[in-house]
PDB file of C-alpha atoms in Angstrom:
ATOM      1  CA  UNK A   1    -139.157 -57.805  23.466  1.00 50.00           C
ATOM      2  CA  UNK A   2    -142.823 -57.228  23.090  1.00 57.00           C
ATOM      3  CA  UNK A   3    -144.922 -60.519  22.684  1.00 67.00           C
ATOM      4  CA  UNK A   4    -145.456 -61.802  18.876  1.00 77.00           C
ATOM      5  CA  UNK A   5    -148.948 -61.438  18.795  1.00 83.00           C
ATOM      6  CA  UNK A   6    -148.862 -57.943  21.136  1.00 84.00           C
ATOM      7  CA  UNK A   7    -149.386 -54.763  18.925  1.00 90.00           C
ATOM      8  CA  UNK A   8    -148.186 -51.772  20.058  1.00 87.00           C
ATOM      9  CA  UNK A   9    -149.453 -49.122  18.115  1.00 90.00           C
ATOM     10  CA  UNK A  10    -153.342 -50.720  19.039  1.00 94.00           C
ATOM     11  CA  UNK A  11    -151.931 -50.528  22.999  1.00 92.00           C
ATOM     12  CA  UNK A  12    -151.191 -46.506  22.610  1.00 94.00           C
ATOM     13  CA  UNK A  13    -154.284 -45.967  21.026  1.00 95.00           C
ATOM     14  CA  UNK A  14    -156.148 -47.249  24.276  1.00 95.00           C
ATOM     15  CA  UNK A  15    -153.620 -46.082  26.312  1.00 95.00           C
ATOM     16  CA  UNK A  16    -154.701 -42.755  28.908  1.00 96.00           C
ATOM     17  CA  UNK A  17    -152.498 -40.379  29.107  1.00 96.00           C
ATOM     18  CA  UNK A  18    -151.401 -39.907  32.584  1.00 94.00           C
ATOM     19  CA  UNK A  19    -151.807 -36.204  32.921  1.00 96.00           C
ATOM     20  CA  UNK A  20    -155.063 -34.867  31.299  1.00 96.00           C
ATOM     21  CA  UNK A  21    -156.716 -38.906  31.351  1.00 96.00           C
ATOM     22  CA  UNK A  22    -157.645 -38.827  27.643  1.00 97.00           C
ATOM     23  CA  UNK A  23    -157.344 -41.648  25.345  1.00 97.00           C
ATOM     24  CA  UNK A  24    -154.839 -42.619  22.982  1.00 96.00           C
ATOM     25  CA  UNK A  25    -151.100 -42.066  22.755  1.00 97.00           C
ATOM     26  CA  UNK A  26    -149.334 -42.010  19.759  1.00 97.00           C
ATOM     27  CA  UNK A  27    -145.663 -43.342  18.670  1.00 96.00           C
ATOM     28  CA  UNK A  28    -143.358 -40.559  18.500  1.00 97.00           C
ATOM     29  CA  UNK A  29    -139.577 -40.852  17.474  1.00 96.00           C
ATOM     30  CA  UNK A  30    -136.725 -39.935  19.923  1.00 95.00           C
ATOM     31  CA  UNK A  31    -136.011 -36.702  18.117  1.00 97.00           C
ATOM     32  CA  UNK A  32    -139.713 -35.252  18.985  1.00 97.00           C
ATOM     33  CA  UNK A  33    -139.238 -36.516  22.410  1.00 97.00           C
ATOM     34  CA  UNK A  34    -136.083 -34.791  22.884  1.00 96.00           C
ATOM     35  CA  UNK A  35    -137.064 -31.620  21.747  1.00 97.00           C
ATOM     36  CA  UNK A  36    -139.913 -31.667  23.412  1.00 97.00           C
ATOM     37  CA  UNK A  37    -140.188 -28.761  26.949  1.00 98.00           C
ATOM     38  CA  UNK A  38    -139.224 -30.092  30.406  1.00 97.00           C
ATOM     39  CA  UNK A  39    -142.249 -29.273  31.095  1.00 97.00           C
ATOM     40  CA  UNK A  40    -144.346 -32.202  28.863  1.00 97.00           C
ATOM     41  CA  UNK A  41    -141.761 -34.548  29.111  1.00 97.00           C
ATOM     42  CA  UNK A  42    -143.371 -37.406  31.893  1.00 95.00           C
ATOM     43  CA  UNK A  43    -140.938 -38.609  34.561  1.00 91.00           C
ATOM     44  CA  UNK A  44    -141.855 -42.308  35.131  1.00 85.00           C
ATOM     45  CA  UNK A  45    -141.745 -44.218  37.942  1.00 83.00           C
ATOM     46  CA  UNK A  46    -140.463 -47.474  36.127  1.00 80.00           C
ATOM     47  CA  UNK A  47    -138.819 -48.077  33.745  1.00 80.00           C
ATOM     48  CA  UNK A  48    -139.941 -50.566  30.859  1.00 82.00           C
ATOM     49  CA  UNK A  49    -137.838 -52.243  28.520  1.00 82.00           C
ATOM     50  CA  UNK A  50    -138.343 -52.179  25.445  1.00 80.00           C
ATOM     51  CA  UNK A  51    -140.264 -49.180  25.285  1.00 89.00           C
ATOM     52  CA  UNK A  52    -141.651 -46.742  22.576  1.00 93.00           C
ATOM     53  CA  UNK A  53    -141.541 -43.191  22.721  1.00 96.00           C
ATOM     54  CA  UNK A  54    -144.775 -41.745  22.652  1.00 97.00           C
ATOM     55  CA  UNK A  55    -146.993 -37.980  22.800  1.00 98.00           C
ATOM     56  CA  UNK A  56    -150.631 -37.310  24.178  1.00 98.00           C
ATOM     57  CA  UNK A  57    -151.862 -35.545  21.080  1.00 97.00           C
ATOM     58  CA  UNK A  58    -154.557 -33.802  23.780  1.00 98.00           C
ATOM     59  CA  UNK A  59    -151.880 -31.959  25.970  1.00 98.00           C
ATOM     60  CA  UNK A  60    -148.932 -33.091  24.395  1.00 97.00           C
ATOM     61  CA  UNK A  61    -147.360 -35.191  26.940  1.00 98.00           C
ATOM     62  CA  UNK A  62    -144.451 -37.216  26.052  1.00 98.00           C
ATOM     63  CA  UNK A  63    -142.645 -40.125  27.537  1.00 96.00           C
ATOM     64  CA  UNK A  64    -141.477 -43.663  27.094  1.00 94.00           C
ATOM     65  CA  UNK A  65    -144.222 -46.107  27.239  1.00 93.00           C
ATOM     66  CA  UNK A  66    -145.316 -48.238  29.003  1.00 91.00           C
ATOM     67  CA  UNK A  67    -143.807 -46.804  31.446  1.00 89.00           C
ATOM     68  CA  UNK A  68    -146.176 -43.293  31.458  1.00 88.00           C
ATOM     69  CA  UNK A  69    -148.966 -45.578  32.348  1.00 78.00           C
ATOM     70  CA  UNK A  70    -151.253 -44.215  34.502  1.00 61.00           C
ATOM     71  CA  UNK A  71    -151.766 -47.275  36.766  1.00 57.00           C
TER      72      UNK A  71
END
């Protein structure tokens, strides 16, 4: 469970995508990330729990963050 005073949506707006390095994610639901091509879909190396689903709107990257952190 995120933190009480942690806000999410504020933490994918600064977060870089890990592919093209721009800034801000946004929340996407688990529909859109299913459908989206193998292709855009990131393959993280950890796993973070909980997690939001979430799209670069700059290349259209998707994935669960945190865990498509780029660091």
């Amino acid at each position: 469970m995120f933190a009480e005073n942690f806000n999410p949506l504020a933490a994918l707006a600064a977060a870089r995508c890990p592919r093209c390095h721009a800034t801000g994610l946004v929340e996407i639901d688990g529909e859109a990330h299913d459908k989206a091509p193998e292709t855009d879909k990131h393959q993280a190396k950890f796993q973070v729990s909980p997690s939001l689903y979430a799209q670069c709107p700059a290349c259209g990257l998707v994935g669960e963050w945190p865990g498509m952190s780029d660091h």
